[in-house]
Amino acid sequence: MEIVVLLKQVPATESMIAVAGDGVSIKSDGLKYVINPYDELAVEEALVIREAQGGTVTIVSVGPAKAAEAIRTGLAMGADKGVLIDPGDLALDGLNTAKLLAAALKAMPHDLIVAGHRAVDDDNFQVATAVAELLGIPNISMVVKQTIAGGKIRCVCTVEGGTREVEAPLPALIAAQRGLNNPRYASLPGIMKAKKKPLETKKVADLGLNAADLQPKVRIKALKTPAERKGGRVIAGDSVQAKAAALAKALHEEAKVI
Amino acid sequence: MTQNILVVAEQAQSAFRKVTFEALSAGRQLAGALGGAVEAVVMGSGVEASAAQLAAYGAAKIYVADDGALADAATEAYTRVLAQVIEAAKPAVVLLGATTQGKDLAARLSARLDAALAGDCVAVKAEGGQVTATRPMYGGKILAEVTLSGSPVIVSIRPNTQTASQAAGAGAVEKVAVQVGDVATKVVAQQLDAGKVDLTEADVIVTGGRGMGCPDYSAVEALAAALGGAVGASRSAVDEGWRPASDQVGQTGKTVSPNLYVACGVSGAIQHLAGMSSSKVIVAINKDPEAPIMAKADYAIVGDLFEVLPVLTAEIKKIKG
Ligand SMILES: Cc1cc2nc3c(=O)[nH]c(=O)nc-3n(C[C@H](O)[C@H](O)[C@H](O)COP(=O)(O)OP(=O)(O)OC[C@H]3O[C@@H](n4cnc5c(N)ncnc54)[C@H](O)[C@@H]3O)c2cc1C
Ligand SMILES: Nc1ncnc2c1ncn2[C@@H]1O[C@H](COP(=O)(O)O)[C@@H](O)[C@H]1O
């Protein structure tokens, strides 16, 4: 089974994010970068599937040279090889990221593509599903469980108010949701081994695409930090009863939410 | 191309989702700014009868794709039908609700039509023919204003961020001859908790964090029931196995914007705040006056949640009568 994981390097979720001087990007100095948490689930699931079925796990990422660190971490977890697609100074929107990934995937064998359902920096909810459409293969999103048998993958997915079971023939793309698994840590021997695993870098031209065809249709005009909440009104009272009554009254009469 | 807005309606258990009406209302304003009309499309099996409801929110025309082949909400089939409708209707903007289905559909559609997509937006407007949307990034720590170019452009709207308001539209129904063809993806089973309000659509959310101390959420559930709301959880509570992952609020859980968010025994870690800080009113109940959530809450009670919640529930019941 040839398994490909789509992995993005993102700022750690505990990061404070500030807008840079240009007003359209974020200050990246001092930020700690990690594997997108959902893509970590994707790596884990790919490894579990390889352990059961045999095969190869290849990590593909679009990002700057620095993103190689995230791929190495995935290799240290146990993936076999990595491909970094460096877009150079192209400004990418979600769809163009998907086009780069799809072009790379067309040139490599893939029975199953495992992605995250969302990257916690851009929050596009787009790239994985768009890759499937560009490749003309089925996609199953928000996957919390999967089983493969007879050339088909069957997944349990979360939907509003419940779950749904969806089945598709391979090759297919699935996108991980929390609950799918608990990703393993990279072990020390894993980290040592990862250093020797193949990690290839490709440029846009290597994928048979050219920059002129990759003009973003979605452009950032301005980034802002949402208004700080002015909280901190502590409800005073002599007893729990008094506090609760004062809160209920405030919610009813002042905030008018009940 | 027209200057029209096409709203993709979504049903859940035979009723339109609230976000469909919210999108129609946002669509009306956009149509006003662009000089076009709002139209809607309904896809599914046995949906024709309900289509007329969309006229009450301003739909001038309603495309109805009613076919047994669309009984299961498989994105692949919907994408094909939607692409077909878009080709005929030539809208300038396609609006969807940023639901599980809406997000998946929007993404496939963007790739199929090579169209701009701004996902999970909290605002959308048009000025001088240019569509601009506001979308949270970094789990809501940043708001991005983005411009979309090309035609059509696709925008998905985060539930609970637009006001649904009625305005009669002509509501002319046009049936679509559905050509789905073979669909590889099949929905084989579905378990839905009937009547359960999803967190993303709830007007009120009561969340229990690690301060709950155990899987017994009855105190939180009772308050949520009194308020007509849904129950949420912090990641710690999910990790403890007290609540399902689908209840998790935060940067790696659901992003919610209810009218009222009550955080009980939640410290207010940055990842949790990312998911709920756009709530209109935040209440925190915590033993620790220094917990970060207290500084974000409009109203806070310092105290033991197990003592506060039952009394608060009783007080709220009194008010609600
Ligand atoms: C990659 C990543 C992603 C994450 N994503 C999310 C996410 O999406 N959502 C999320 O919530 N977290 C997320 N987290 C975890 C986050 O960092 C915090 O660990 C978590 O939110 C803490 O949950 P908590 O507030 O319930 O628990 P704690 O931080 O342990 O806080 C418990 C609070 O309860 C109070 N308390 C205890 N007992 C009582 C009582 N009897 N009465 C009243 N108050 C009481 C305490 O004073 C304390 O403030 C993520 C972390 C990482 C690393
Ligand atoms: N730059 C990228 N490189 C590789 N995979 C990506 C990239 N961006 C997004 N993805 C994949 O697409 C998923 C959804 O991302 P997004 O659409 O940006 O929310 C992620 O979880 C990844 O699996």
PDB file of C-alpha atoms in Angstrom, chain B residues 40-310:
ATOM      1  CA  ALA B  40     -31.037  29.342  -3.725  1.00  0.00           C
ATOM      2  CA  VAL B  41     -30.387  25.751  -4.560  1.00  0.00           C
ATOM      3  CA  VAL B  42     -31.714  22.758  -2.633  1.00  0.00           C
ATOM      4  CA  MET B  43     -30.311  19.300  -3.221  1.00  0.00           C
ATOM      5  CA  GLY B  44     -31.525  16.033  -1.796  1.00  0.00           C
ATOM      6  CA  SER B  45     -34.282  13.487  -1.936  1.00  0.00           C
ATOM      7  CA  GLY B  46     -37.824  14.578  -1.093  1.00  0.00           C
ATOM      8  CA  VAL B  47     -36.789  18.188  -0.605  1.00  0.00           C
ATOM      9  CA  GLU B  48     -39.100  19.834  -3.098  1.00  0.00           C
ATOM     10  CA  ALA B  49     -41.950  20.533  -0.700  1.00  0.00           C
ATOM     11  CA  SER B  50     -39.772  22.448   1.713  1.00  0.00           C
ATOM     12  CA  ALA B  51     -38.062  24.573  -0.950  1.00  0.00           C
ATOM     13  CA  ALA B  52     -40.714  27.284  -0.792  1.00  0.00           C
ATOM     14  CA  GLN B  53     -39.581  28.192   2.762  1.00  0.00           C
ATOM     15  CA  LEU B  54     -36.512  29.802   1.236  1.00  0.00           C
ATOM     16  CA  ALA B  55     -38.668  32.452  -0.435  1.00  0.00           C
ATOM     17  CA  ALA B  56     -39.437  33.879   3.014  1.00  0.00           C
ATOM     18  CA  TYR B  57     -35.762  34.825   3.296  1.00  0.00           C
ATOM     19  CA  GLY B  58     -35.641  36.548  -0.046  1.00  0.00           C
ATOM     20  CA  ALA B  59     -34.861  33.863  -2.621  1.00  0.00           C
ATOM     21  CA  ALA B  60     -36.019  35.131  -5.999  1.00  0.00           C
ATOM     22  CA  LYS B  61     -35.502  31.763  -7.602  1.00  0.00           C
ATOM     23  CA  ILE B  62     -35.048  28.326  -6.070  1.00  0.00           C
ATOM     24  CA  TYR B  63     -33.320  25.574  -7.988  1.00  0.00           C
ATOM     25  CA  VAL B  64     -34.512  22.205  -6.771  1.00  0.00           C
ATOM     26  CA  ALA B  65     -32.462  19.100  -7.426  1.00  0.00           C
ATOM     27  CA  ASP B  66     -34.708  16.414  -5.971  1.00  0.00           C
ATOM     28  CA  ASP B  67     -33.571  12.921  -6.773  1.00  0.00           C
ATOM     29  CA  GLY B  68     -33.239   9.588  -5.010  1.00  0.00           C
ATOM     30  CA  ALA B  69     -29.581   9.571  -6.024  1.00  0.00           C
ATOM     31  CA  LEU B  70     -29.073  12.535  -3.689  1.00  0.00           C
ATOM     32  CA  ALA B  71     -30.567  10.874  -0.635  1.00  0.00           C
ATOM     33  CA  ASP B  72     -27.183  10.546   1.057  1.00  0.00           C
ATOM     34  CA  ALA B  73     -25.280  13.735   1.491  1.00  0.00           C
ATOM     35  CA  ALA B  74     -22.186  12.539  -0.365  1.00  0.00           C
ATOM     36  CA  THR B  75     -20.071  15.526  -1.332  1.00  0.00           C
ATOM     37  CA  GLU B  76     -19.094  14.021  -4.666  1.00  0.00           C
ATOM     38  CA  ALA B  77     -22.672  13.851  -5.934  1.00  0.00           C
ATOM     39  CA  TYR B  78     -23.557  17.285  -4.588  1.00  0.00           C
ATOM     40  CA  THR B  79     -20.503  18.803  -6.238  1.00  0.00           C
ATOM     41  CA  ARG B  80     -21.575  17.542  -9.635  1.00  0.00           C
ATOM     42  CA  VAL B  81     -25.121  18.816  -9.291  1.00  0.00           C
ATOM     43  CA  LEU B  82     -23.976  22.142  -7.933  1.00  0.00           C
ATOM     44  CA  ALA B  83     -21.495  22.622 -10.775  1.00  0.00           C
ATOM     45  CA  GLN B  84     -24.366  21.927 -13.164  1.00  0.00           C
ATOM     46  CA  VAL B  85     -26.614  24.517 -11.484  1.00  0.00           C
ATOM     47  CA  ILE B  86     -23.817  27.082 -11.382  1.00  0.00           C
ATOM     48  CA  GLU B  87     -23.180  26.639 -15.066  1.00  0.00           C
ATOM     49  CA  ALA B  88     -26.812  27.425 -15.789  1.00  0.00           C
ATOM     50  CA  ALA B  89     -27.368  30.142 -13.163  1.00  0.00           C
ATOM     51  CA  LYS B  90     -23.991  31.875 -13.581  1.00  0.00           C
ATOM     52  CA  PRO B  91     -23.902  33.499 -10.145  1.00  0.00           C
ATOM     53  CA  ALA B  92     -21.209  35.985  -9.171  1.00  0.00           C
ATOM     54  CA  VAL B  93     -21.038  34.561  -5.650  1.00  0.00           C
ATOM     55  CA  VAL B  94     -21.830  31.133  -4.256  1.00  0.00           C
ATOM     56  CA  LEU B  95     -22.622  31.165  -0.522  1.00  0.00           C
ATOM     57  CA  LEU B  96     -22.669  28.095   1.693  1.00  0.00           C
ATOM     58  CA  GLY B  97     -22.926  27.502   5.412  1.00  0.00           C
ATOM     59  CA  ALA B  98     -19.554  26.515   6.865  1.00  0.00           C
ATOM     60  CA  THR B  99     -20.922  23.245   8.207  1.00  0.00           C
ATOM     61  CA  THR B 100     -19.159  19.894   7.916  1.00  0.00           C
ATOM     62  CA  GLN B 101     -20.913  19.311   4.634  1.00  0.00           C
ATOM     63  CA  GLY B 102     -20.712  22.912   3.440  1.00  0.00           C
ATOM     64  CA  LYS B 103     -16.968  23.135   3.973  1.00  0.00           C
ATOM     65  CA  ASP B 104     -16.334  19.884   2.135  1.00  0.00           C
ATOM     66  CA  LEU B 105     -18.601  20.858  -0.723  1.00  0.00           C
ATOM     67  CA  ALA B 106     -17.081  24.332  -1.018  1.00  0.00           C
ATOM     68  CA  ALA B 107     -13.580  22.863  -1.210  1.00  0.00           C
ATOM     69  CA  ARG B 108     -14.436  20.352  -3.930  1.00  0.00           C
ATOM     70  CA  LEU B 109     -16.334  22.983  -5.838  1.00  0.00           C
ATOM     71  CA  SER B 110     -13.435  25.445  -5.729  1.00  0.00           C
ATOM     72  CA  ALA B 111     -11.157  22.860  -7.295  1.00  0.00           C
ATOM     73  CA  ARG B 112     -13.708  21.780  -9.859  1.00  0.00           C
ATOM     74  CA  LEU B 113     -14.493  25.335 -11.007  1.00  0.00           C
ATOM     75  CA  ASP B 114     -11.008  26.719 -10.363  1.00  0.00           C
ATOM     76  CA  ALA B 115     -12.746  29.345  -8.235  1.00  0.00           C
ATOM     77  CA  ALA B 116     -11.652  31.486  -5.295  1.00  0.00           C
ATOM     78  CA  LEU B 117     -12.843  30.177  -1.928  1.00  0.00           C
ATOM     79  CA  ALA B 118     -12.863  31.974   1.406  1.00  0.00           C
ATOM     80  CA  GLY B 119     -13.875  29.450   4.041  1.00  0.00           C
ATOM     81  CA  ASP B 120     -15.596  29.849   7.418  1.00  0.00           C
ATOM     82  CA  CYS B 121     -16.118  33.612   7.082  1.00  0.00           C
ATOM     83  CA  VAL B 122     -17.663  35.843   9.713  1.00  0.00           C
ATOM     84  CA  ALA B 123     -18.454  38.688   7.309  1.00  0.00           C
ATOM     85  CA  VAL B 124     -18.747  39.214   3.581  1.00  0.00           C
ATOM     86  CA  LYS B 125     -19.358  42.370   1.583  1.00  0.00           C
ATOM     87  CA  ALA B 126     -19.059  43.809  -1.916  1.00  0.00           C
ATOM     88  CA  GLU B 127     -17.699  47.216  -2.803  1.00  0.00           C
ATOM     89  CA  GLY B 128     -17.331  48.446  -6.350  1.00  0.00           C
ATOM     90  CA  GLY B 129     -17.981  44.932  -7.586  1.00  0.00           C
ATOM     91  CA  GLN B 130     -15.166  43.484  -5.458  1.00  0.00           C
ATOM     92  CA  VAL B 131     -16.126  40.763  -2.984  1.00  0.00           C
ATOM     93  CA  THR B 132     -14.290  40.945   0.326  1.00  0.00           C
ATOM     94  CA  ALA B 133     -14.651  38.495   3.188  1.00  0.00           C
ATOM     95  CA  THR B 134     -13.437  38.419   6.769  1.00  0.00           C
ATOM     96  CA  ARG B 135     -12.180  35.081   7.997  1.00  0.00           C
ATOM     97  CA  PRO B 136     -10.627  34.047  11.287  1.00  0.00           C
ATOM     98  CA  MET B 137      -7.194  32.455  11.030  1.00  0.00           C
ATOM     99  CA  TYR B 138      -4.920  30.889  13.632  1.00  0.00           C
ATOM    100  CA  GLY B 139      -7.987  29.593  15.423  1.00  0.00           C
ATOM    101  CA  GLY B 140      -9.474  33.060  15.716  1.00  0.00           C
ATOM    102  CA  LYS B 141      -6.359  34.779  17.032  1.00  0.00           C
ATOM    103  CA  ILE B 142      -6.252  36.770  13.782  1.00  0.00           C
ATOM    104  CA  LEU B 143      -8.957  38.155  11.516  1.00  0.00           C
ATOM    105  CA  ALA B 144      -8.030  38.307   7.850  1.00  0.00           C
ATOM    106  CA  GLU B 145      -9.729  40.518   5.347  1.00  0.00           C
ATOM    107  CA  VAL B 146      -9.397  38.798   1.973  1.00  0.00           C
ATOM    108  CA  THR B 147     -10.364  39.775  -1.555  1.00  0.00           C
ATOM    109  CA  LEU B 148     -11.697  37.177  -3.952  1.00  0.00           C
ATOM    110  CA  SER B 149     -11.260  37.395  -7.694  1.00  0.00           C
ATOM    111  CA  GLY B 150     -12.654  35.536 -10.678  1.00  0.00           C
ATOM    112  CA  SER B 151     -16.149  34.278 -11.247  1.00  0.00           C
ATOM    113  CA  PRO B 152     -17.876  32.802  -9.465  1.00  0.00           C
ATOM    114  CA  VAL B 153     -16.293  33.285  -6.068  1.00  0.00           C
ATOM    115  CA  ILE B 154     -17.212  30.940  -3.223  1.00  0.00           C
ATOM    116  CA  VAL B 155     -17.711  31.985   0.391  1.00  0.00           C
ATOM    117  CA  SER B 156     -18.709  29.750   3.266  1.00  0.00           C
ATOM    118  CA  ILE B 157     -20.283  31.496   6.235  1.00  0.00           C
ATOM    119  CA  ARG B 158     -19.652  30.459   9.815  1.00  0.00           C
ATOM    120  CA  PRO B 159     -22.910  29.517  11.546  1.00  0.00           C
ATOM    121  CA  ASN B 160     -24.260  31.982  14.126  1.00  0.00           C
ATOM    122  CA  THR B 161     -22.379  34.985  12.759  1.00  0.00           C
ATOM    123  CA  GLN B 162     -25.113  36.525  10.554  1.00  0.00           C
ATOM    124  CA  THR B 163     -28.552  37.608  11.615  1.00  0.00           C
ATOM    125  CA  ALA B 164     -31.270  35.655   9.851  1.00  0.00           C
ATOM    126  CA  SER B 165     -34.015  38.066   8.845  1.00  0.00           C
ATOM    127  CA  GLN B 166     -37.039  37.465   6.694  1.00  0.00           C
ATOM    128  CA  ALA B 167     -37.887  39.346   3.490  1.00  0.00           C
ATOM    129  CA  ALA B 168     -40.270  37.918   0.953  1.00  0.00           C
ATOM    130  CA  GLY B 169     -38.770  36.848  -2.351  1.00  0.00           C
ATOM    131  CA  ALA B 170     -40.528  35.629  -5.491  1.00  0.00           C
ATOM    132  CA  GLY B 171     -39.359  32.077  -4.832  1.00  0.00           C
ATOM    133  CA  ALA B 172     -39.871  30.787  -8.359  1.00  0.00           C
ATOM    134  CA  VAL B 173     -39.071  27.084  -8.235  1.00  0.00           C
ATOM    135  CA  GLU B 174     -37.017  25.651 -11.072  1.00  0.00           C
ATOM    136  CA  LYS B 175     -36.476  21.926 -11.154  1.00  0.00           C
ATOM    137  CA  VAL B 176     -33.042  20.709 -12.093  1.00  0.00           C
ATOM    138  CA  ALA B 177     -32.680  17.585 -14.207  1.00  0.00           C
ATOM    139  CA  VAL B 178     -30.165  15.774 -12.024  1.00  0.00           C
ATOM    140  CA  GLN B 179     -27.273  14.044 -13.757  1.00  0.00           C
ATOM    141  CA  VAL B 180     -25.263  12.445 -11.001  1.00  0.00           C
ATOM    142  CA  GLY B 181     -23.764   9.442 -12.760  1.00  0.00           C
ATOM    143  CA  ASP B 182     -21.758   6.909 -10.771  1.00  0.00           C
ATOM    144  CA  VAL B 183     -20.772   8.087  -7.345  1.00  0.00           C
ATOM    145  CA  ALA B 184     -17.826   6.293  -5.794  1.00  0.00           C
ATOM    146  CA  THR B 185     -18.411   7.534  -2.251  1.00  0.00           C
ATOM    147  CA  LYS B 186     -21.321   5.926  -0.443  1.00  0.00           C
ATOM    148  CA  VAL B 187     -22.879   6.806   2.883  1.00  0.00           C
ATOM    149  CA  VAL B 188     -23.539   3.412   4.436  1.00  0.00           C
ATOM    150  CA  ALA B 189     -24.863   4.355   7.851  1.00  0.00           C
ATOM    151  CA  GLN B 190     -25.716   7.325   9.945  1.00  0.00           C
ATOM    152  CA  GLN B 191     -26.253   7.814  13.678  1.00  0.00           C
ATOM    153  CA  LEU B 192     -27.786  11.151  14.504  1.00  0.00           C
ATOM    154  CA  ASP B 193     -28.896  12.227  17.920  1.00  0.00           C
ATOM    155  CA  ALA B 194     -32.329  13.575  17.039  1.00  0.00           C
ATOM    156  CA  GLY B 195     -33.014  16.949  18.548  1.00  0.00           C
ATOM    157  CA  LYS B 196     -29.452  17.498  19.703  1.00  0.00           C
ATOM    158  CA  VAL B 197     -28.360  21.035  18.883  1.00  0.00           C
ATOM    159  CA  ASP B 198     -24.874  21.104  17.454  1.00  0.00           C
ATOM    160  CA  LEU B 199     -22.382  23.276  19.307  1.00  0.00           C
ATOM    161  CA  THR B 200     -21.681  25.355  16.214  1.00  0.00           C
ATOM    162  CA  GLU B 201     -25.344  26.303  15.917  1.00  0.00           C
ATOM    163  CA  ALA B 202     -26.278  26.590  19.569  1.00  0.00           C
ATOM    164  CA  ASP B 203     -27.350  29.968  20.973  1.00  0.00           C
ATOM    165  CA  VAL B 204     -26.188  28.962  24.428  1.00  0.00           C
ATOM    166  CA  ILE B 205     -23.297  26.683  25.374  1.00  0.00           C
ATOM    167  CA  VAL B 206     -22.413  25.475  28.852  1.00  0.00           C
ATOM    168  CA  THR B 207     -18.944  23.980  28.947  1.00  0.00           C
ATOM    169  CA  GLY B 208     -17.431  21.804  31.619  1.00  0.00           C
ATOM    170  CA  GLY B 209     -13.657  21.602  31.906  1.00  0.00           C
ATOM    171  CA  ARG B 210     -11.253  19.610  34.006  1.00  0.00           C
ATOM    172  CA  GLY B 211     -12.784  21.261  37.051  1.00  0.00           C
ATOM    173  CA  MET B 212     -15.695  18.832  36.634  1.00  0.00           C
ATOM    174  CA  GLY B 213     -13.369  16.221  38.045  1.00  0.00           C
ATOM    175  CA  CYS B 214     -15.365  13.259  36.735  1.00  0.00           C
ATOM    176  CA  PRO B 215     -17.564  12.115  33.823  1.00  0.00           C
ATOM    177  CA  ASP B 216     -20.736  13.118  35.669  1.00  0.00           C
ATOM    178  CA  TYR B 217     -21.827  16.247  33.793  1.00  0.00           C
ATOM    179  CA  SER B 218     -25.328  16.385  35.246  1.00  0.00           C
ATOM    180  CA  ALA B 219     -24.797  19.810  36.859  1.00  0.00           C
ATOM    181  CA  VAL B 220     -23.671  21.274  33.530  1.00  0.00           C
ATOM    182  CA  GLU B 221     -26.384  19.431  31.626  1.00  0.00           C
ATOM    183  CA  ALA B 222     -29.078  20.764  33.952  1.00  0.00           C
ATOM    184  CA  LEU B 223     -27.974  24.364  33.410  1.00  0.00           C
ATOM    185  CA  ALA B 224     -27.738  23.812  29.647  1.00  0.00           C
ATOM    186  CA  ALA B 225     -31.257  22.356  29.665  1.00  0.00           C
ATOM    187  CA  ALA B 226     -32.605  25.318  31.643  1.00  0.00           C
ATOM    188  CA  LEU B 227     -31.027  27.693  29.135  1.00  0.00           C
ATOM    189  CA  GLY B 228     -32.036  25.635  26.093  1.00  0.00           C
ATOM    190  CA  GLY B 229     -28.402  25.202  25.177  1.00  0.00           C
ATOM    191  CA  ALA B 230     -25.807  22.612  24.304  1.00  0.00           C
ATOM    192  CA  VAL B 231     -22.999  21.114  26.384  1.00  0.00           C
ATOM    193  CA  GLY B 232     -19.358  21.661  25.470  1.00  0.00           C
ATOM    194  CA  ALA B 233     -16.051  20.456  26.892  1.00  0.00           C
ATOM    195  CA  SER B 234     -12.440  21.535  27.114  1.00  0.00           C
ATOM    196  CA  ARG B 235      -9.781  19.358  25.573  1.00  0.00           C
ATOM    197  CA  SER B 236      -8.686  18.190  29.006  1.00  0.00           C
ATOM    198  CA  ALA B 237     -12.178  16.887  29.690  1.00  0.00           C
ATOM    199  CA  VAL B 238     -12.152  15.103  26.319  1.00  0.00           C
ATOM    200  CA  ASP B 239      -8.688  13.675  26.988  1.00  0.00           C
ATOM    201  CA  GLU B 240      -9.930  12.379  30.341  1.00  0.00           C
ATOM    202  CA  GLY B 241     -12.570  10.485  28.391  1.00  0.00           C
ATOM    203  CA  TRP B 242     -15.420  12.327  30.112  1.00  0.00           C
ATOM    204  CA  ARG B 243     -16.883  13.726  26.902  1.00  0.00           C
ATOM    205  CA  PRO B 244     -16.708  12.801  23.192  1.00  0.00           C
ATOM    206  CA  ALA B 245     -14.222  14.654  20.973  1.00  0.00           C
ATOM    207  CA  SER B 246     -17.160  16.207  19.111  1.00  0.00           C
ATOM    208  CA  ASP B 247     -17.933  18.276  22.231  1.00  0.00           C
ATOM    209  CA  GLN B 248     -14.510  19.920  22.284  1.00  0.00           C
ATOM    210  CA  VAL B 249     -14.397  23.677  21.970  1.00  0.00           C
ATOM    211  CA  GLY B 250     -11.137  25.318  20.944  1.00  0.00           C
ATOM    212  CA  GLN B 251      -8.452  25.699  18.355  1.00  0.00           C
ATOM    213  CA  THR B 252      -8.375  21.981  17.663  1.00  0.00           C
ATOM    214  CA  GLY B 253     -12.056  21.519  18.379  1.00  0.00           C
ATOM    215  CA  LYS B 254     -15.091  23.526  17.407  1.00  0.00           C
ATOM    216  CA  THR B 255     -15.133  27.257  16.993  1.00  0.00           C
ATOM    217  CA  VAL B 256     -18.335  28.608  18.430  1.00  0.00           C
ATOM    218  CA  SER B 257     -20.026  32.006  18.617  1.00  0.00           C
ATOM    219  CA  PRO B 258     -23.127  31.577  20.780  1.00  0.00           C
ATOM    220  CA  ASN B 259     -24.997  34.440  22.438  1.00  0.00           C
ATOM    221  CA  LEU B 260     -24.040  33.048  25.813  1.00  0.00           C
ATOM    222  CA  TYR B 261     -21.058  30.866  26.717  1.00  0.00           C
ATOM    223  CA  VAL B 262     -20.802  29.585  30.278  1.00  0.00           C
ATOM    224  CA  ALA B 263     -17.384  28.119  31.118  1.00  0.00           C
ATOM    225  CA  CYS B 264     -17.432  25.963  34.252  1.00  0.00           C
ATOM    226  CA  GLY B 265     -14.160  24.702  35.672  1.00  0.00           C
ATOM    227  CA  VAL B 266     -12.278  25.802  32.559  1.00  0.00           C
ATOM    228  CA  SER B 267      -9.001  27.663  33.072  1.00  0.00           C
ATOM    229  CA  GLY B 268      -9.073  29.484  29.735  1.00  0.00           C
ATOM    230  CA  ALA B 269      -5.941  28.232  27.974  1.00  0.00           C
ATOM    231  CA  ILE B 270      -5.124  30.082  24.762  1.00  0.00           C
ATOM    232  CA  GLN B 271      -6.310  27.129  22.645  1.00  0.00           C
ATOM    233  CA  HIS B 272      -9.649  27.116  24.426  1.00  0.00           C
ATOM    234  CA  LEU B 273     -10.094  30.883  24.166  1.00  0.00           C
ATOM    235  CA  ALA B 274      -9.365  30.677  20.430  1.00  0.00           C
ATOM    236  CA  GLY B 275     -12.505  28.605  19.971  1.00  0.00           C
ATOM    237  CA  MET B 276     -14.958  30.664  21.984  1.00  0.00           C
ATOM    238  CA  SER B 277     -13.791  34.250  22.355  1.00  0.00           C
ATOM    239  CA  SER B 278     -16.177  35.444  19.656  1.00  0.00           C
ATOM    240  CA  SER B 279     -19.125  34.476  21.889  1.00  0.00           C
ATOM    241  CA  LYS B 280     -21.336  37.467  22.589  1.00  0.00           C
ATOM    242  CA  VAL B 281     -21.469  37.086  26.366  1.00  0.00           C
ATOM    243  CA  ILE B 282     -19.050  34.946  28.368  1.00  0.00           C
ATOM    244  CA  VAL B 283     -19.661  33.758  31.901  1.00  0.00           C
ATOM    245  CA  ALA B 284     -16.995  31.970  33.916  1.00  0.00           C
ATOM    246  CA  ILE B 285     -17.461  29.933  37.051  1.00  0.00           C
ATOM    247  CA  ASN B 286     -14.158  29.020  38.622  1.00  0.00           C
ATOM    248  CA  LYS B 287     -12.633  28.493  42.062  1.00  0.00           C
ATOM    249  CA  ASP B 288      -9.546  30.381  41.035  1.00  0.00           C
ATOM    250  CA  PRO B 289      -9.988  34.155  40.649  1.00  0.00           C
ATOM    251  CA  GLU B 290      -6.667  34.251  38.764  1.00  0.00           C
ATOM    252  CA  ALA B 291      -7.679  31.760  36.055  1.00  0.00           C
ATOM    253  CA  PRO B 292      -7.157  33.397  32.619  1.00  0.00           C
ATOM    254  CA  ILE B 293     -10.811  32.825  31.675  1.00  0.00           C
ATOM    255  CA  MET B 294     -11.861  35.259  34.429  1.00  0.00           C
ATOM    256  CA  ALA B 295     -10.211  38.175  32.616  1.00  0.00           C
ATOM    257  CA  LYS B 296     -12.098  37.338  29.389  1.00  0.00           C
ATOM    258  CA  ALA B 297     -15.484  36.749  30.993  1.00  0.00           C
ATOM    259  CA  ASP B 298     -18.144  39.457  31.007  1.00  0.00           C
ATOM    260  CA  TYR B 299     -19.428  37.976  34.261  1.00  0.00           C
ATOM    261  CA  ALA B 300     -17.529  35.753  36.618  1.00  0.00           C
ATOM    262  CA  ILE B 301     -18.385  33.922  39.777  1.00  0.00           C
ATOM    263  CA  VAL B 302     -15.541  32.836  41.985  1.00  0.00           C
ATOM    264  CA  GLY B 303     -16.664  29.629  43.596  1.00  0.00           C
ATOM    265  CA  ASP B 304     -17.072  25.885  43.467  1.00  0.00           C
ATOM    266  CA  LEU B 305     -19.038  24.984  40.370  1.00  0.00           C
ATOM    267  CA  PHE B 306     -20.804  22.148  42.163  1.00  0.00           C
ATOM    268  CA  GLU B 307     -22.238  24.656  44.625  1.00  0.00           C
ATOM    269  CA  VAL B 308     -22.929  27.411  42.097  1.00  0.00           C
ATOM    270  CA  LEU B 309     -24.478  25.470  39.202  1.00  0.00           C
ATOM    271  CA  PRO B 310     -27.550  24.008  40.959  1.00  0.00           C
TER     272      PRO B 310
END
